[in-house]
PDB file of C-alpha atoms in Angstrom:
ATOM      1  CA  SER A 940      87.650  93.185  94.793  1.00 35.00           C
ATOM      2  CA  CYS A 941      88.878  92.576  98.333  1.00 40.00           C
ATOM      3  CA  ALA A 942      91.261  95.512  98.233  1.00 45.00           C
ATOM      4  CA  SER A 943      89.959  98.999  98.661  1.00 43.00           C
ATOM      5  CA  THR A 944      90.958 101.364  95.860  1.00 42.00           C
ATOM      6  CA  GLY A 945      90.442 105.029  95.239  1.00 46.00           C
ATOM      7  CA  GLY A 946      91.763 108.076  93.502  1.00 44.00           C
ATOM      8  CA  LEU A 947      91.779 111.838  93.612  1.00 43.00           C
ATOM      9  CA  SER A 948      93.134 114.769  91.657  1.00 41.00           C
ATOM     10  CA  ARG A 949      94.848 117.905  92.833  1.00 43.00           C
ATOM     11  CA  SER A 950      92.757 121.037  92.820  1.00 43.00           C
ATOM     12  CA  GLY A 951      93.962 124.585  92.364  1.00 46.00           C
ATOM     13  CA  SER A 952      92.598 125.703  95.739  1.00 48.00           C
ATOM     14  CA  ALA A 953      94.561 125.791  98.995  1.00 60.00           C
ATOM     15  CA  ALA A 954      91.838 123.975 100.935  1.00 76.00           C
ATOM     16  CA  PRO A 955      91.751 120.182 100.588  1.00 73.00           C
ATOM     17  CA  THR A 956      89.105 118.849  98.267  1.00 75.00           C
ATOM     18  CA  ALA A 957      86.472 116.382  99.468  1.00 78.00           C
ATOM     19  CA  ALA A 958      88.349 113.644  97.601  1.00 75.00           C
ATOM     20  CA  GLU A 959      91.603 114.537  99.380  1.00 80.00           C
ATOM     21  CA  VAL A 960      89.877 114.484 102.752  1.00 84.00           C
ATOM     22  CA  GLN A 961      88.343 111.102 101.871  1.00 88.00           C
ATOM     23  CA  GLU A 962      91.749 109.698 100.830  1.00 88.00           C
ATOM     24  CA  ARG A 963      93.286 110.846 104.135  1.00 91.00           C
ATOM     25  CA  GLU A 964      90.425 109.180 106.003  1.00 94.00           C
ATOM     26  CA  ARG A 965      90.999 105.942 104.064  1.00 94.00           C
ATOM     27  CA  LEU A 966      94.702 106.125 104.944  1.00 94.00           C
ATOM     28  CA  ASN A 967      93.887 106.700 108.643  1.00 95.00           C
ATOM     29  CA  GLN A 968      91.447 103.761 108.686  1.00 96.00           C
ATOM     30  CA  ALA A 969      93.999 101.496 107.008  1.00 96.00           C
ATOM     31  CA  GLU A 970      96.705 102.544 109.462  1.00 96.00           C
ATOM     32  CA  ASN A 971      94.412 101.858 112.429  1.00 96.00           C
ATOM     33  CA  GLN A 972      93.643  98.420 110.935  1.00 96.00           C
ATOM     34  CA  TRP A 973      97.400  97.772 110.640  1.00 94.00           C
ATOM     35  CA  LYS A 974      98.024  98.837 114.250  1.00 93.00           C
ATOM     36  CA  ALA A 975      95.295  96.447 115.436  1.00 93.00           C
ATOM     37  CA  SER A 976      96.548  93.437 113.442  1.00 91.00           C
ATOM     38  CA  ALA A 977     100.285  93.985 112.841  1.00 90.00           C
ATOM     39  CA  PRO A 978     102.605  91.033 113.426  1.00 89.00           C
ATOM     40  CA  ARG A 979     105.690  91.713 115.558  1.00 82.00           C
ATOM     41  CA  SER A 980     108.001  90.487 112.780  1.00 87.00           C
ATOM     42  CA  TYR A 981     107.618  90.210 109.020  1.00 87.00           C
ATOM     43  CA  SER A 982     109.440  90.224 105.690  1.00 84.00           C
ATOM     44  CA  LEU A 983     108.577  92.873 103.169  1.00 85.00           C
ATOM     45  CA  ASN A 984     109.346  93.155  99.440  1.00 82.00           C
ATOM     46  CA  VAL A 985     108.713  96.628  98.077  1.00 82.00           C
ATOM     47  CA  ARG A 986     108.910  97.669  94.444  1.00 79.00           C
ATOM     48  CA  TYR A 987     109.029 101.370  93.798  1.00 78.00           C
ATOM     49  CA  SER A 988     109.512 103.723  90.943  1.00 76.00           C
ATOM     50  CA  SER A 989     109.862 107.467  90.651  1.00 70.00           C
ATOM     51  CA  PHE A 990     111.031 110.062  88.219  1.00 65.00           C
ATOM     52  CA  ILE A 991     114.395 109.891  90.049  1.00 62.00           C
ATOM     53  CA  LEU A 992     115.470 106.286  90.607  1.00 57.00           C
ATOM     54  CA  THR A 993     118.731 104.591  91.525  1.00 57.00           C
ATOM     55  CA  LEU A 994     119.181 101.743  89.055  1.00 59.00           C
ATOM     56  CA  GLY A 995     119.154  98.355  90.737  1.00 62.00           C
ATOM     57  CA  CYS A 996     117.005  99.626  93.618  1.00 63.00           C
ATOM     58  CA  GLU A 997     113.573  99.183  92.013  1.00 62.00           C
ATOM     59  CA  LEU A 998     112.917  96.142  94.205  1.00 62.00           C
ATOM     60  CA  GLN A 999     113.980  96.229  97.838  1.00 66.00           C
ATOM     61  CA  THR A1000     113.618  93.562 100.489  1.00 71.00           C
ATOM     62  CA  PHE A1001     113.472  94.234 104.221  1.00 69.00           C
ATOM     63  CA  ASN A1002     113.198  92.067 107.314  1.00 71.00           C
ATOM     64  CA  VAL A1003     111.350  93.754 110.155  1.00 70.00           C
ATOM     65  CA  SER A1004     111.512  92.469 113.715  1.00 68.00           C
ATOM     66  CA  GLY A1005     110.243  94.265 116.803  1.00 61.00           C
ATOM     67  CA  GLY A1006     109.834  97.476 114.833  1.00 64.00           C
ATOM     68  CA  LYS A1007     113.446  97.483 113.553  1.00 68.00           C
ATOM     69  CA  SER A1008     114.084  97.122 109.833  1.00 68.00           C
ATOM     70  CA  SER A1009     117.123  95.604 108.166  1.00 68.00           C
ATOM     71  CA  SER A1010     117.666  95.809 104.418  1.00 65.00           C
ATOM     72  CA  VAL A1011     118.470  92.731 102.374  1.00 64.00           C
ATOM     73  CA  SER A1012     118.956  94.966  99.311  1.00 60.00           C
ATOM     74  CA  PRO A1013     122.309  96.244  97.971  1.00 58.00           C
ATOM     75  CA  SER A1014     123.992  98.845 100.224  1.00 61.00           C
ATOM     76  CA  SER A1015     123.586 101.525  97.533  1.00 61.00           C
ATOM     77  CA  CYS A1016     119.836 101.278  98.174  1.00 62.00           C
ATOM     78  CA  GLU A1017     120.090 101.927 101.934  1.00 58.00           C
ATOM     79  CA  ALA A1018     119.017 105.553 101.511  1.00 55.00           C
ATOM     80  CA  ARG A1019     115.459 104.362 100.809  1.00 64.00           C
ATOM     81  CA  ALA A1020     115.254 102.062 103.847  1.00 64.00           C
ATOM     82  CA  ASP A1021     114.006 104.913 106.052  1.00 70.00           C
ATOM     83  CA  LYS A1022     111.067 105.513 103.686  1.00 75.00           C
ATOM     84  CA  LEU A1023     110.359 101.970 102.452  1.00 78.00           C
ATOM     85  CA  GLY A1024     111.735  99.651 105.141  1.00 81.00           C
ATOM     86  CA  SER A1025     108.648  98.984 107.247  1.00 86.00           C
ATOM     87  CA  ILE A1026     104.877  99.275 107.106  1.00 90.00           C
ATOM     88  CA  PRO A1027     104.865 102.274 109.514  1.00 91.00           C
ATOM     89  CA  ALA A1028     107.471 103.958 107.258  1.00 87.00           C
ATOM     90  CA  LEU A1029     105.239 103.349 104.219  1.00 89.00           C
ATOM     91  CA  PHE A1030     102.289 104.926 106.047  1.00 93.00           C
ATOM     92  CA  ARG A1031     104.469 107.970 106.874  1.00 90.00           C
ATOM     93  CA  LEU A1032     105.560 108.188 103.228  1.00 86.00           C
ATOM     94  CA  ALA A1033     101.954 107.942 101.983  1.00 88.00           C
ATOM     95  CA  ARG A1034     100.902 110.683 104.421  1.00 89.00           C
ATOM     96  CA  GLU A1035     103.838 112.860 103.283  1.00 86.00           C
ATOM     97  CA  LEU A1036     102.939 112.356  99.624  1.00 82.00           C
ATOM     98  CA  LEU A1037      99.300 113.233 100.335  1.00 83.00           C
ATOM     99  CA  SER A1038     100.299 116.419 102.169  1.00 82.00           C
ATOM    100  CA  GLU A1039     102.433 117.554  99.216  1.00 75.00           C
ATOM    101  CA  ARG A1040      99.302 117.493  97.033  1.00 64.00           C
ATOM    102  CA  ARG A1041     101.418 116.750  93.987  1.00 62.00           C
ATOM    103  CA  GLY A1042      98.570 115.526  91.824  1.00 70.00           C
ATOM    104  CA  ASP A1043      96.658 112.358  91.153  1.00 79.00           C
ATOM    105  CA  VAL A1044      96.610 109.805  93.962  1.00 81.00           C
ATOM    106  CA  SER A1045      95.597 106.167  93.782  1.00 84.00           C
ATOM    107  CA  ALA A1046      95.827 103.771  96.718  1.00 90.00           C
ATOM    108  CA  ALA A1047      94.912 100.198  97.579  1.00 93.00           C
ATOM    109  CA  TYR A1048      95.073  98.615 101.030  1.00 94.00           C
ATOM    110  CA  HIS A1049      95.339  94.998 102.190  1.00 95.00           C
ATOM    111  CA  PRO A1050      91.878  93.743 103.237  1.00 94.00           C
ATOM    112  CA  THR A1051      93.125  91.964 106.398  1.00 92.00           C
ATOM    113  CA  TYR A1052      96.191  93.850 107.640  1.00 94.00           C
ATOM    114  CA  GLY A1053      95.377  97.293 106.235  1.00 95.00           C
ATOM    115  CA  TYR A1054      98.884  98.041 104.939  1.00 94.00           C
ATOM    116  CA  PRO A1055      99.141  99.944 101.662  1.00 93.00           C
ATOM    117  CA  ILE A1056      99.459  97.397  98.851  1.00 92.00           C
ATOM    118  CA  ARG A1057     100.022 100.116  96.269  1.00 90.00           C
ATOM    119  CA  PHE A1058     100.306 103.877  96.524  1.00 88.00           C
ATOM    120  CA  TYR A1059     100.724 106.181  93.533  1.00 84.00           C
ATOM    121  CA  VAL A1060     101.016 109.938  93.306  1.00 80.00           C
ATOM    122  CA  GLY A1061     101.739 111.825  90.114  1.00 75.00           C
ATOM    123  CA  ASN A1062     101.413 115.156  88.414  1.00 68.00           C
ATOM    124  CA  PRO A1063      98.968 114.891  85.496  1.00 63.00           C
ATOM    125  CA  LYS A1064     100.705 117.842  83.777  1.00 65.00           C
ATOM    126  CA  LEU A1065     104.203 116.305  83.914  1.00 63.00           C
ATOM    127  CA  GLU A1066     104.344 112.644  82.947  1.00 63.00           C
ATOM    128  CA  ASP A1067     107.798 112.153  84.507  1.00 63.00           C
ATOM    129  CA  ASP A1068     106.796 113.579  87.927  1.00 68.00           C
ATOM    130  CA  TYR A1069     105.494 110.575  89.873  1.00 70.00           C
ATOM    131  CA  PHE A1070     106.206 108.195  92.748  1.00 77.00           C
ATOM    132  CA  VAL A1071     104.703 104.756  93.241  1.00 80.00           C
ATOM    133  CA  PHE A1072     105.367 101.943  95.664  1.00 84.00           C
ATOM    134  CA  GLU A1073     103.864  98.475  95.695  1.00 86.00           C
ATOM    135  CA  ILE A1074     104.232  95.700  98.237  1.00 89.00           C
ATOM    136  CA  ILE A1075     104.822  92.579  96.185  1.00 85.00           C
ATOM    137  CA  GLY A1076     105.664  90.310  99.092  1.00 85.00           C
ATOM    138  CA  PHE A1077     104.628  90.308 102.735  1.00 90.00           C
ATOM    139  CA  THR A1078     105.204  87.387 105.089  1.00 88.00           C
ATOM    140  CA  PRO A1079     104.229  87.744 108.754  1.00 89.00           C
ATOM    141  CA  GLU A1080     106.310  85.769 111.257  1.00 79.00           C
ATOM    142  CA  GLY A1081     104.957  82.251 111.577  1.00 51.00           C
ATOM    143  CA  ARG A1082     103.042  82.356 108.282  1.00 44.00           C
ATOM    144  CA  VAL A1083     104.244  81.197 104.926  1.00 41.00           C
ATOM    145  CA  GLY A1084     103.261  82.671 101.576  1.00 43.00           C
ATOM    146  CA  ALA A1085     101.046  85.524 102.769  1.00 44.00           C
ATOM    147  CA  THR A1086     101.039  87.909  99.833  1.00 49.00           C
ATOM    148  CA  PRO A1087      98.902  90.839  98.812  1.00 47.00           C
ATOM    149  CA  PRO A1088      96.140  90.267  96.282  1.00 45.00           C
ATOM    150  CA  ARG A1089      96.950  91.269  92.691  1.00 45.00           C
ATOM    151  CA  PHE A1090      94.929  93.974  91.017  1.00 39.00           C
TER     152      PHE A1090
END
């Protein structure tokens, strides 16, 4: 597969496990790849799900230009724009979710741009305690039809 994937599980200890350290390193590498190849403007379609979800907001669309994001989604979904509205925001969210050490983590990154294609974190002891986002559409300015690989 072109996309890099991985997973880890929460441990009972306070110190990060080797798998957690490795996942943070993968996230850092992907973010550096994004910073080196990021287009100035792009469109982004993000699908997300969590144990608390506003109905009708499962799929959100954002236009990003010069680092500023504007939502194309219904106004009731605006609260998520700060966390889902740009690739840098998605990296911040992934880092926040990793630091919470809530449980199992699985991530995949785009092979060219490095952005997180899919990021999942969940508690293996509580099936309704999870958060996942997936980029289902990404179009850099000047390119048509650039989408993440399916997995």
